[in-house]
Amino acid sequence: MRTQTIAWPTPGPLPARDHLPAGAAGRPVLDVVIPVHNEEKDLEPCVLRLHDHLSRTFPYGFRVTVADNASTDRTPEVTATLASKLPEVRSVRLEEKGRGRALRTVWSHSDAPVLAYMDVDLSTDLNALLPLVAPLISGYSDLAIGSRLARSSRVVRGPKREFISRAYNLILRGSLAARFSDAQCGFKAIRGEVAERLLPMVEDTGWFFDTEMLVLAERAGLRIHEVPVDWVDDPDSTVHIVRTATDDLKGVWRVGRALATGSLPLDRLARPFGDDPRDRGLVGVPGGLTRQLVGFCVVGVLSTLFYLALYSAFRLGLGPQLANAAALLVSAVANTAANRRLTFGVRGRDRAVRHQAQGLVVFGIGLTLTSGSLVALAAATGDPARSTELAVLITANLAATVLRFLLFRLWVFPDRRPDAGGTYSDSTARTSR
């Protein structure tokens, strides 16, 4: 299911990560959410065990929130009893089902700076809870996930679930270029200020919710910490595997399409360079240079093939100079548009005309190089063969490509960084880094 309206996060970058104060009074530091639906049997022992563990081992204030997803059994009564006995336990009732809906609702209204969730069956060893949230408390990471697929994890489950889990993560790696190892482990945490900006971008309200959240966070450059966990499969799990897998595949397609079209403002999840005030004024720090090089090379290869096809077509009725100029002009417009969106992450219409004008200046430089190479070839050989013309043009284009990337990166699409006042010194709008 999808939300009907999307309230985009507040413009501007995220603040630098700060270590949460050790002696903070009042609000809890950690809010652990347990989404449930008709769990009257397992709920009480789960909450009591979790509460006891946190009371003994967690050095900060905490809260346990039971998110009741439209239960029709005695789950609401059990939750109310627990909340009356334990001051750190509260309940939230939702009239619609959906794990994602429950997490979005509770996390969006929680005052805790660190938010987590775990499944009611407590399949994950609770000793992993403090290692899960410690990087978020310290300010080192933005999100944290438990991984059953790490080498040091110890997992007890059947071959069917093992195969499905590994196959699903392979699909995520192949289709969405995900780098995290385990998307579906019901053991995750997120910093509150990150959740405030990230959750409005997540559309899914079911089991795909946390996968979508992780993919968007990773694409935005947020830091995700992985914790190897010991995990024992719950044989009484009520998860419908086939329906869940189908919904997940639909979600993969939807998220992949959104990322490809640049419809998500991921730039609003950008972090400053460091937490030292001196770091925030740094200039000249490469912003995704490797990713930009890869994107530029891919666009360059496709543009070169497009250019050669156009040149061959135009050459049938035009001389080499006119054919080269026409092919280069058309391919330059397409190349600038592709690099604007795919390589440098610029979306929307803001400054699009200016970018194309600057791209045409870069085109003029490329035209000078390639046309000059044709003039030099004609002067040297008189009437060169068509294959020789193409070879010379390819060489000239390679030289122009290097210069084009530098001009694009430093002049046409300069990196956009916040100044000390929180505003951007360059107004180029980006959605990814």
CSV table of C-alpha atoms in Angstrom, one decimal:
chain,number,residue,atom,x,y,z
A,1,MET,CA,0.0,0.0,0.0
A,2,ARG,CA,1.1,3.6,-0.5
A,3,THR,CA,0.6,6.8,1.3
A,4,GLN,CA,-1.8,9.2,-0.3
A,5,THR,CA,0.3,12.4,0.3
A,6,ILE,CA,3.9,13.0,0.8
A,7,ALA,CA,5.2,15.8,3.0
A,8,TRP,CA,8.8,16.3,1.8
A,9,PRO,CA,11.5,16.9,4.5
A,10,THR,CA,12.6,20.3,5.5
A,11,PRO,CA,15.0,21.8,2.9
A,12,GLY,CA,18.7,22.1,3.8
A,13,PRO,CA,21.2,19.5,4.9
A,14,LEU,CA,21.1,17.4,8.1
A,15,PRO,CA,23.1,18.7,11.0
A,16,ALA,CA,26.4,17.1,11.9
A,17,ARG,CA,26.1,14.0,13.9
A,18,ASP,CA,26.6,14.6,17.6
A,19,HIS,CA,27.2,12.2,20.5
A,20,LEU,CA,24.1,12.1,22.6
A,21,PRO,CA,24.7,13.5,26.2
A,22,ALA,CA,25.3,10.8,28.7
A,23,GLY,CA,23.4,12.3,31.5
A,24,ALA,CA,20.3,13.4,29.6
A,25,ALA,CA,17.2,13.6,31.9
A,26,GLY,CA,13.6,13.5,30.9
A,27,ARG,CA,13.0,11.9,27.5
A,28,PRO,CA,14.4,8.4,26.9
A,29,VAL,CA,17.4,8.0,24.6
A,30,LEU,CA,16.1,4.8,23.0
A,31,ASP,CA,12.6,3.9,21.9
A,32,VAL,CA,12.2,0.3,20.9
A,33,VAL,CA,9.1,-0.4,18.8
A,34,ILE,CA,7.5,-3.9,18.7
A,35,PRO,CA,4.9,-4.1,15.9
A,36,VAL,CA,2.3,-6.8,16.6
A,37,HIS,CA,-0.9,-8.2,15.2
A,38,ASN,CA,-2.8,-10.8,17.2
A,39,GLU,CA,0.1,-11.7,19.4
A,40,GLU,CA,-1.7,-12.3,22.7
A,41,LYS,CA,0.4,-15.4,23.3
A,42,ASP,CA,3.9,-14.1,22.7
A,43,LEU,CA,3.5,-10.4,23.6
A,44,GLU,CA,3.8,-10.5,27.4
A,45,PRO,CA,6.9,-12.8,27.7
A,46,CYS,CA,8.6,-10.8,24.9
A,47,VAL,CA,8.0,-7.4,26.5
A,48,LEU,CA,9.0,-8.6,30.0
A,49,ARG,CA,12.2,-10.2,28.6
A,50,LEU,CA,13.1,-7.1,26.6
A,51,HIS,CA,12.3,-4.7,29.6
A,52,ASP,CA,14.4,-6.8,31.9
A,53,HIS,CA,17.4,-6.9,29.5
A,54,LEU,CA,17.3,-3.1,28.9
A,55,SER,CA,17.0,-2.4,32.7
A,56,ARG,CA,20.1,-4.5,33.4
A,57,THR,CA,22.3,-3.6,30.5
A,58,PHE,CA,21.3,-0.3,28.8
A,59,PRO,CA,23.0,2.7,30.4
A,60,TYR,CA,20.5,5.3,29.1
A,61,GLY,CA,16.8,5.9,29.6
A,62,PHE,CA,14.6,3.8,27.3
A,63,ARG,CA,11.0,3.1,26.3
A,64,VAL,CA,9.3,0.1,24.8
A,65,THR,CA,6.4,0.9,22.5
A,66,VAL,CA,4.0,-1.8,21.5
A,67,ALA,CA,2.5,-0.9,18.1
A,68,ASP,CA,-0.8,-2.8,17.8
A,69,ASN,CA,-1.7,-3.3,14.1
A,70,ALA,CA,-5.5,-3.7,14.3
A,71,SER,CA,-5.4,-6.8,16.5
A,72,THR,CA,-8.7,-8.6,17.0
A,73,ASP,CA,-7.7,-10.9,19.8
A,74,ARG,CA,-6.7,-10.0,23.4
A,75,THR,CA,-3.5,-8.2,22.3
A,76,PRO,CA,-4.9,-4.7,23.3
A,77,GLU,CA,-5.7,-6.0,26.8
A,78,VAL,CA,-2.3,-7.6,27.3
A,79,THR,CA,-0.6,-4.4,26.1
A,80,ALA,CA,-2.7,-2.2,28.5
A,81,THR,CA,-1.8,-4.5,31.4
A,82,LEU,CA,1.9,-4.3,30.6
A,83,ALA,CA,1.8,-0.5,30.3
A,84,SER,CA,0.1,-0.2,33.7
A,85,LYS,CA,2.7,-2.3,35.4
A,86,LEU,CA,5.9,-1.0,33.7
A,87,PRO,CA,6.3,2.8,33.4
A,88,GLU,CA,8.8,2.3,30.5
A,89,VAL,CA,6.2,0.5,28.4
A,90,ARG,CA,3.5,2.3,26.3
A,91,SER,CA,1.1,1.2,23.6
A,92,VAL,CA,-0.1,2.7,20.3
A,93,ARG,CA,-3.2,1.4,18.6
A,94,LEU,CA,-3.5,1.5,14.8
A,95,GLU,CA,-6.7,0.5,13.0
A,96,GLU,CA,-4.9,-0.6,9.9
A,97,LYS,CA,-2.4,-3.4,9.4
A,98,GLY,CA,1.1,-3.0,8.1
A,99,ARG,CA,4.5,-3.2,9.8
A,100,GLY,CA,5.7,-0.2,7.9
A,101,ARG,CA,2.7,1.8,8.8
A,102,ALA,CA,3.2,1.0,12.5
A,103,LEU,CA,6.9,2.0,12.4
A,104,ARG,CA,6.3,5.2,10.5
A,105,THR,CA,3.5,6.2,12.9
A,106,VAL,CA,5.5,5.6,16.1
A,107,TRP,CA,8.8,6.8,14.9
A,108,SER,CA,7.3,10.0,13.5
A,109,HIS,CA,5.8,10.9,16.9
A,110,SER,CA,8.5,9.7,19.2
A,111,ASP,CA,10.7,12.2,21.1
A,112,ALA,CA,13.6,9.7,21.5
A,113,PRO,CA,16.8,10.6,19.6
A,114,VAL,CA,17.4,6.9,18.8
A,115,LEU,CA,14.6,4.7,17.4
A,116,ALA,CA,14.7,0.9,17.0
A,117,TYR,CA,12.4,-2.0,16.3
A,118,MET,CA,12.4,-5.7,16.7
A,119,ASP,CA,10.0,-8.6,16.0
A,120,VAL,CA,7.8,-9.8,18.8
A,121,ASP,CA,9.3,-13.3,18.6
A,122,LEU,CA,12.7,-12.0,19.7
A,123,SER,CA,14.4,-14.2,17.2
A,124,THR,CA,17.5,-12.0,17.4
A,125,ASP,CA,19.7,-12.4,20.5
A,126,LEU,CA,19.2,-9.3,22.7
A,127,ASN,CA,22.9,-9.0,23.4
A,128,ALA,CA,23.2,-7.4,20.0
A,129,LEU,CA,20.9,-4.5,20.9
A,130,LEU,CA,23.5,-2.3,22.6
A,131,PRO,CA,26.0,-2.9,19.7
A,132,LEU,CA,23.2,-2.0,17.3
A,133,VAL,CA,22.4,1.4,18.8
A,134,ALA,CA,25.8,2.4,20.2
A,135,PRO,CA,27.1,3.8,16.8
A,136,LEU,CA,23.9,5.9,16.6
A,137,ILE,CA,24.3,7.2,20.2
A,138,SER,CA,27.9,8.1,19.6
A,139,GLY,CA,27.0,9.9,16.4
A,140,TYR,CA,29.2,7.7,14.2
A,141,SER,CA,26.3,6.2,12.1
A,142,ASP,CA,22.9,7.2,10.9
A,143,LEU,CA,21.2,3.8,10.7
A,144,ALA,CA,22.1,0.3,12.1
A,145,ILE,CA,20.9,-3.1,11.0
A,146,GLY,CA,21.3,-6.6,12.3
A,147,SER,CA,22.7,-9.0,9.7
A,148,ARG,CA,22.1,-12.7,9.7
A,149,LEU,CA,24.3,-13.1,6.6
A,150,ALA,CA,27.5,-11.8,8.1
A,151,ARG,CA,30.3,-14.4,8.5
A,152,SER,CA,30.3,-14.3,12.2
A,153,SER,CA,26.5,-14.5,12.6
A,154,ARG,CA,25.0,-17.7,14.0
A,155,VAL,CA,21.7,-18.6,12.5
A,156,VAL,CA,19.3,-21.4,13.0
A,157,ARG,CA,16.6,-21.7,10.3
A,158,GLY,CA,15.4,-24.0,7.6
A,159,PRO,CA,16.8,-24.1,4.1
A,160,LYS,CA,13.7,-22.6,2.5
A,161,ARG,CA,14.0,-19.4,4.4
A,162,GLU,CA,17.7,-19.3,4.0
A,163,PHE,CA,17.4,-19.6,0.2
A,164,ILE,CA,14.7,-16.9,0.1
A,165,SER,CA,16.7,-14.5,2.2
A,166,ARG,CA,19.9,-14.8,0.2
A,167,ALA,CA,18.0,-14.7,-3.1
A,168,TYR,CA,16.2,-11.5,-2.1
A,169,ASN,CA,19.4,-9.8,-1.1
A,170,LEU,CA,21.0,-10.8,-4.4
A,171,ILE,CA,18.1,-9.2,-6.2
A,172,LEU,CA,18.6,-6.0,-4.2
A,173,ARG,CA,22.3,-6.0,-5.1
A,174,GLY,CA,21.7,-6.6,-8.8
A,175,SER,CA,18.7,-4.3,-9.3
A,176,LEU,CA,19.2,-1.5,-6.8
A,177,ALA,CA,23.0,-1.8,-6.3
A,178,ALA,CA,22.4,-2.2,-2.5
A,179,ARG,CA,25.5,-2.8,-0.5
A,180,PHE,CA,24.0,-3.8,2.9
A,181,SER,CA,23.9,-7.5,3.5
A,182,ASP,CA,20.5,-8.2,5.1
A,183,ALA,CA,17.5,-6.1,4.3
A,184,GLN,CA,14.8,-8.2,6.1
A,185,CYS,CA,16.2,-8.9,9.5
A,186,GLY,CA,13.7,-7.5,12.0
A,187,PHE,CA,16.3,-5.7,14.0
A,188,LYS,CA,17.1,-2.1,13.0
A,189,ALA,CA,17.7,1.3,14.4
A,190,ILE,CA,17.8,4.9,13.2
A,191,ARG,CA,18.6,8.3,14.6
A,192,GLY,CA,15.6,10.5,15.2
A,193,GLU,CA,16.6,13.4,13.0
A,194,VAL,CA,17.3,11.1,10.1
A,195,ALA,CA,14.0,9.4,10.5
A,196,GLU,CA,12.3,12.8,10.4
A,197,ARG,CA,13.6,13.5,7.0
A,198,LEU,CA,13.8,10.0,5.6
A,199,LEU,CA,10.4,8.5,6.5
A,200,PRO,CA,8.3,10.9,4.3
A,201,MET,CA,10.2,9.5,1.3
A,202,VAL,CA,9.3,5.9,2.1
A,203,GLU,CA,6.0,4.9,0.5
A,204,ASP,CA,5.6,1.3,1.5
A,205,THR,CA,3.5,0.5,4.6
A,206,GLY,CA,4.2,-3.3,4.8
A,207,TRP,CA,7.2,-5.6,4.9
A,208,PHE,CA,9.1,-3.7,2.2
A,209,PHE,CA,9.2,-0.6,4.3
A,210,ASP,CA,12.6,-1.1,5.9
A,211,THR,CA,14.2,-2.3,2.6
A,212,GLU,CA,13.0,0.9,0.9
A,213,MET,CA,14.3,2.9,3.9
A,214,LEU,CA,17.7,1.4,3.7
A,215,VAL,CA,18.0,1.8,-0.1
A,216,LEU,CA,17.1,5.5,0.0
A,217,ALA,CA,19.5,6.0,3.0
A,218,GLU,CA,22.3,4.4,1.2
A,219,ARG,CA,21.8,6.3,-2.0
A,220,ALA,CA,21.7,9.5,0.0
A,221,GLY,CA,25.1,8.7,1.4
A,222,LEU,CA,24.0,8.1,5.0
A,223,ARG,CA,26.2,5.7,7.1
A,224,ILE,CA,24.7,2.3,7.8
A,225,HIS,CA,26.2,0.2,10.5
A,226,GLU,CA,25.8,-3.6,10.3
A,227,VAL,CA,25.9,-5.9,13.4
A,228,PRO,CA,26.3,-9.7,13.1
A,229,VAL,CA,23.5,-11.3,15.1
A,230,ASP,CA,22.7,-14.7,16.5
A,231,TRP,CA,19.2,-15.5,15.2
A,232,VAL,CA,16.8,-18.4,15.7
A,233,ASP,CA,13.9,-18.9,13.3
A,234,ASP,CA,10.4,-18.8,14.8
A,235,PRO,CA,8.6,-21.9,13.5
A,236,ASP,CA,5.2,-20.3,14.3
A,237,SER,CA,5.8,-17.2,12.2
A,238,THR,CA,2.7,-15.9,10.5
A,239,VAL,CA,4.5,-14.2,7.6
A,240,HIS,CA,3.0,-15.1,4.2
A,241,ILE,CA,6.1,-15.8,2.2
A,242,VAL,CA,4.7,-15.8,-1.3
A,243,ARG,CA,2.6,-12.6,-0.9
A,244,THR,CA,5.4,-10.9,0.9
A,245,ALA,CA,7.9,-11.8,-1.9
A,246,THR,CA,5.5,-10.5,-4.5
A,247,ASP,CA,5.0,-7.2,-2.7
A,248,ASP,CA,8.8,-6.9,-2.3
A,249,LEU,CA,9.4,-7.3,-6.0
A,250,LYS,CA,6.9,-4.7,-6.8
A,251,GLY,CA,8.6,-2.4,-4.3
A,252,VAL,CA,12.0,-3.0,-5.9
A,253,TRP,CA,10.6,-2.0,-9.3
A,254,ARG,CA,8.9,1.1,-7.8
A,255,VAL,CA,12.0,2.3,-5.9
A,256,GLY,CA,14.3,1.6,-8.9
A,257,ARG,CA,12.0,3.7,-11.2
A,258,ALA,CA,12.0,6.5,-8.6
A,259,LEU,CA,15.7,6.5,-8.3
A,260,ALA,CA,16.2,6.4,-12.1
A,261,THR,CA,13.9,9.4,-12.7
A,262,GLY,CA,15.3,11.4,-9.8
A,263,SER,CA,11.9,12.1,-8.2
A,264,LEU,CA,13.2,11.9,-4.6
A,265,PRO,CA,15.0,14.9,-2.9
A,266,LEU,CA,17.8,12.9,-1.5
A,267,ASP,CA,20.0,15.9,-1.1
A,268,ARG,CA,17.9,16.8,2.0
A,269,LEU,CA,19.6,13.9,3.7
A,270,ALA,CA,23.2,15.2,3.1
A,271,ARG,CA,25.5,15.4,6.1
A,272,PRO,CA,28.3,18.0,6.7
A,273,PHE,CA,31.8,16.7,6.2
A,274,GLY,CA,32.5,16.2,9.9
A,275,ASP,CA,31.4,17.2,13.4
A,276,ASP,CA,34.3,19.5,14.0
A,277,PRO,CA,33.2,23.1,13.2
A,278,ARG,CA,36.5,23.5,11.2
A,279,ASP,CA,35.5,20.7,8.9
A,280,ARG,CA,32.2,22.3,7.9
A,281,GLY,CA,33.9,25.1,6.1
A,282,LEU,CA,36.2,22.8,4.0
A,283,VAL,CA,36.2,23.4,0.3
A,284,GLY,CA,37.7,21.2,-2.4
A,285,VAL,CA,36.7,17.9,-0.8
A,286,PRO,CA,35.7,15.6,-3.7
A,287,GLY,CA,32.0,14.9,-3.6
A,288,GLY,CA,31.4,11.4,-5.0
A,289,LEU,CA,34.3,11.6,-7.5
A,290,THR,CA,34.4,7.9,-8.2
A,291,ARG,CA,30.6,7.7,-8.7
A,292,GLN,CA,30.7,10.7,-11.0
A,293,LEU,CA,33.6,9.2,-13.1
A,294,VAL,CA,31.7,6.0,-13.5
A,295,GLY,CA,28.5,7.8,-14.5
A,296,PHE,CA,30.4,10.1,-16.9
A,297,CYS,CA,32.1,7.2,-18.6
A,298,VAL,CA,28.8,5.3,-19.1
A,299,VAL,CA,27.2,8.5,-20.5
A,300,GLY,CA,30.3,9.1,-22.6
A,301,VAL,CA,30.3,5.7,-24.2
A,302,LEU,CA,26.6,5.9,-25.0
A,303,SER,CA,27.1,9.5,-26.3
A,304,THR,CA,30.0,8.4,-28.5
A,305,LEU,CA,28.0,5.6,-30.1
A,306,PHE,CA,25.1,8.0,-30.6
A,307,TYR,CA,27.5,10.6,-32.1
A,308,LEU,CA,29.0,8.0,-34.5
A,309,ALA,CA,25.6,6.8,-35.6
A,310,LEU,CA,24.5,10.4,-36.3
A,311,TYR,CA,27.8,11.2,-38.1
A,312,SER,CA,27.4,8.1,-40.3
A,313,ALA,CA,23.8,9.1,-41.1
A,314,PHE,CA,24.6,12.8,-41.8
A,315,ARG,CA,27.7,11.9,-43.9
A,316,LEU,CA,25.4,10.3,-46.5
A,317,GLY,CA,24.3,13.8,-47.6
A,318,LEU,CA,26.8,16.2,-46.1
A,319,GLY,CA,30.5,16.8,-46.2
A,320,PRO,CA,32.7,15.6,-43.2
A,321,GLN,CA,32.8,19.0,-41.5
A,322,LEU,CA,29.0,19.6,-41.6
A,323,ALA,CA,28.3,16.0,-40.7
A,324,ASN,CA,30.6,16.3,-37.7
A,325,ALA,CA,29.2,19.6,-36.5
A,326,ALA,CA,25.6,18.4,-36.8
A,327,ALA,CA,26.3,15.1,-35.1
A,328,LEU,CA,28.3,16.7,-32.3
A,329,LEU,CA,25.6,19.4,-31.7
A,330,VAL,CA,22.8,16.9,-31.3
A,331,SER,CA,24.9,14.5,-29.2
A,332,ALA,CA,26.2,17.4,-27.1
A,333,VAL,CA,22.7,18.4,-26.0
A,334,ALA,CA,21.8,14.8,-25.2
A,335,ASN,CA,25.2,14.4,-23.4
A,336,THR,CA,24.7,17.5,-21.2
A,337,ALA,CA,21.1,16.4,-20.3
A,338,ALA,CA,22.3,12.9,-19.4
A,339,ASN,CA,25.3,14.0,-17.4
A,340,ARG,CA,23.2,16.7,-15.6
A,341,ARG,CA,20.8,14.0,-14.3
A,342,LEU,CA,22.8,10.8,-14.1
A,343,THR,CA,26.3,11.9,-13.3
A,344,PHE,CA,26.0,15.0,-11.3
A,345,GLY,CA,22.5,14.4,-9.8
A,346,VAL,CA,20.9,17.6,-10.8
A,347,ARG,CA,17.1,17.4,-11.1
A,348,GLY,CA,14.3,19.7,-12.0
A,349,ARG,CA,14.2,22.7,-14.4
A,350,ASP,CA,16.2,25.1,-12.3
A,351,ARG,CA,19.2,26.4,-14.4
A,352,ALA,CA,18.5,23.8,-17.0
A,353,VAL,CA,18.8,26.4,-19.8
A,354,ARG,CA,22.0,27.8,-18.3
A,355,HIS,CA,23.5,24.3,-18.0
A,356,GLN,CA,22.7,23.6,-21.7
A,357,ALA,CA,24.3,27.0,-22.7
A,358,GLN,CA,27.4,26.1,-20.7
A,359,GLY,CA,27.3,22.6,-22.3
A,360,LEU,CA,27.3,24.2,-25.7
A,361,VAL,CA,30.5,26.1,-24.8
A,362,VAL,CA,32.0,22.8,-23.9
A,363,PHE,CA,30.6,21.5,-27.2
A,364,GLY,CA,32.4,24.3,-29.0
A,365,ILE,CA,35.7,23.2,-27.4
A,366,GLY,CA,35.0,19.6,-28.6
A,367,LEU,CA,34.1,20.9,-32.0
A,368,THR,CA,37.4,22.8,-32.3
A,369,LEU,CA,39.3,19.7,-31.3
A,370,THR,CA,37.5,17.3,-33.6
A,371,SER,CA,37.2,19.7,-36.5
A,372,GLY,CA,40.9,20.6,-36.2
A,373,SER,CA,41.7,16.9,-36.3
A,374,LEU,CA,39.8,16.5,-39.6
A,375,VAL,CA,41.6,19.6,-41.0
A,376,ALA,CA,44.9,18.1,-40.0
A,377,LEU,CA,44.0,14.7,-41.5
A,378,ALA,CA,42.9,16.2,-44.8
A,379,ALA,CA,46.1,18.3,-45.0
A,380,ALA,CA,48.2,15.2,-44.3
A,381,THR,CA,46.5,12.6,-46.6
A,382,GLY,CA,44.4,14.6,-49.1
A,383,ASP,CA,41.4,12.1,-49.4
A,384,PRO,CA,41.4,9.9,-46.3
A,385,ALA,CA,39.3,6.7,-46.1
A,386,ARG,CA,36.1,6.7,-44.1
A,387,SER,CA,37.6,4.3,-41.5
A,388,THR,CA,40.6,6.6,-41.0
A,389,GLU,CA,38.2,9.6,-40.5
A,390,LEU,CA,36.4,7.6,-37.8
A,391,ALA,CA,39.6,6.6,-36.1
A,392,VAL,CA,40.9,10.2,-35.9
A,393,LEU,CA,37.5,11.4,-34.6
A,394,ILE,CA,37.4,8.8,-31.9
A,395,THR,CA,40.9,9.8,-30.7
A,396,ALA,CA,40.0,13.5,-30.8
A,397,ASN,CA,36.8,12.7,-28.9
A,398,LEU,CA,38.7,10.9,-26.2
A,399,ALA,CA,40.9,13.9,-25.6
A,400,ALA,CA,37.8,16.2,-25.6
A,401,THR,CA,36.1,13.8,-23.1
A,402,VAL,CA,38.7,14.3,-20.4
A,403,LEU,CA,38.5,18.1,-20.7
A,404,ARG,CA,34.7,17.9,-20.8
A,405,PHE,CA,34.5,16.0,-17.5
A,406,LEU,CA,36.8,18.6,-15.8
A,407,LEU,CA,34.7,21.5,-17.2
A,408,PHE,CA,31.4,19.8,-16.2
A,409,ARG,CA,32.6,19.1,-12.7
A,410,LEU,CA,34.3,22.4,-12.0
A,411,TRP,CA,32.2,24.9,-14.0
A,412,VAL,CA,28.9,23.6,-15.3
A,413,PHE,CA,27.9,21.4,-12.3
A,414,PRO,CA,30.1,22.5,-9.4
A,415,ASP,CA,29.7,20.7,-6.1
A,416,ARG,CA,27.0,22.4,-3.9
A,417,ARG,CA,28.1,22.7,-0.3
A,418,PRO,CA,26.5,24.5,2.7
A,419,ASP,CA,28.3,27.5,4.1
A,420,ALA,CA,28.6,28.3,7.8
A,421,GLY,CA,25.1,29.8,7.9
A,422,GLY,CA,23.5,26.6,6.5
A,423,THR,CA,22.8,28.0,3.1
A,424,TYR,CA,24.4,26.8,-0.1
A,425,SER,CA,27.1,28.8,-1.8
A,426,ASP,CA,26.2,27.4,-5.2
A,427,SER,CA,22.5,27.2,-6.0
A,428,THR,CA,22.7,24.1,-8.2
A,429,ALA,CA,19.9,21.8,-7.0
A,430,ARG,CA,20.9,18.2,-6.5
A,431,THR,CA,19.1,15.1,-5.2
A,432,SER,CA,22.1,12.8,-4.7
A,433,ARG,CA,25.7,12.8,-3.9
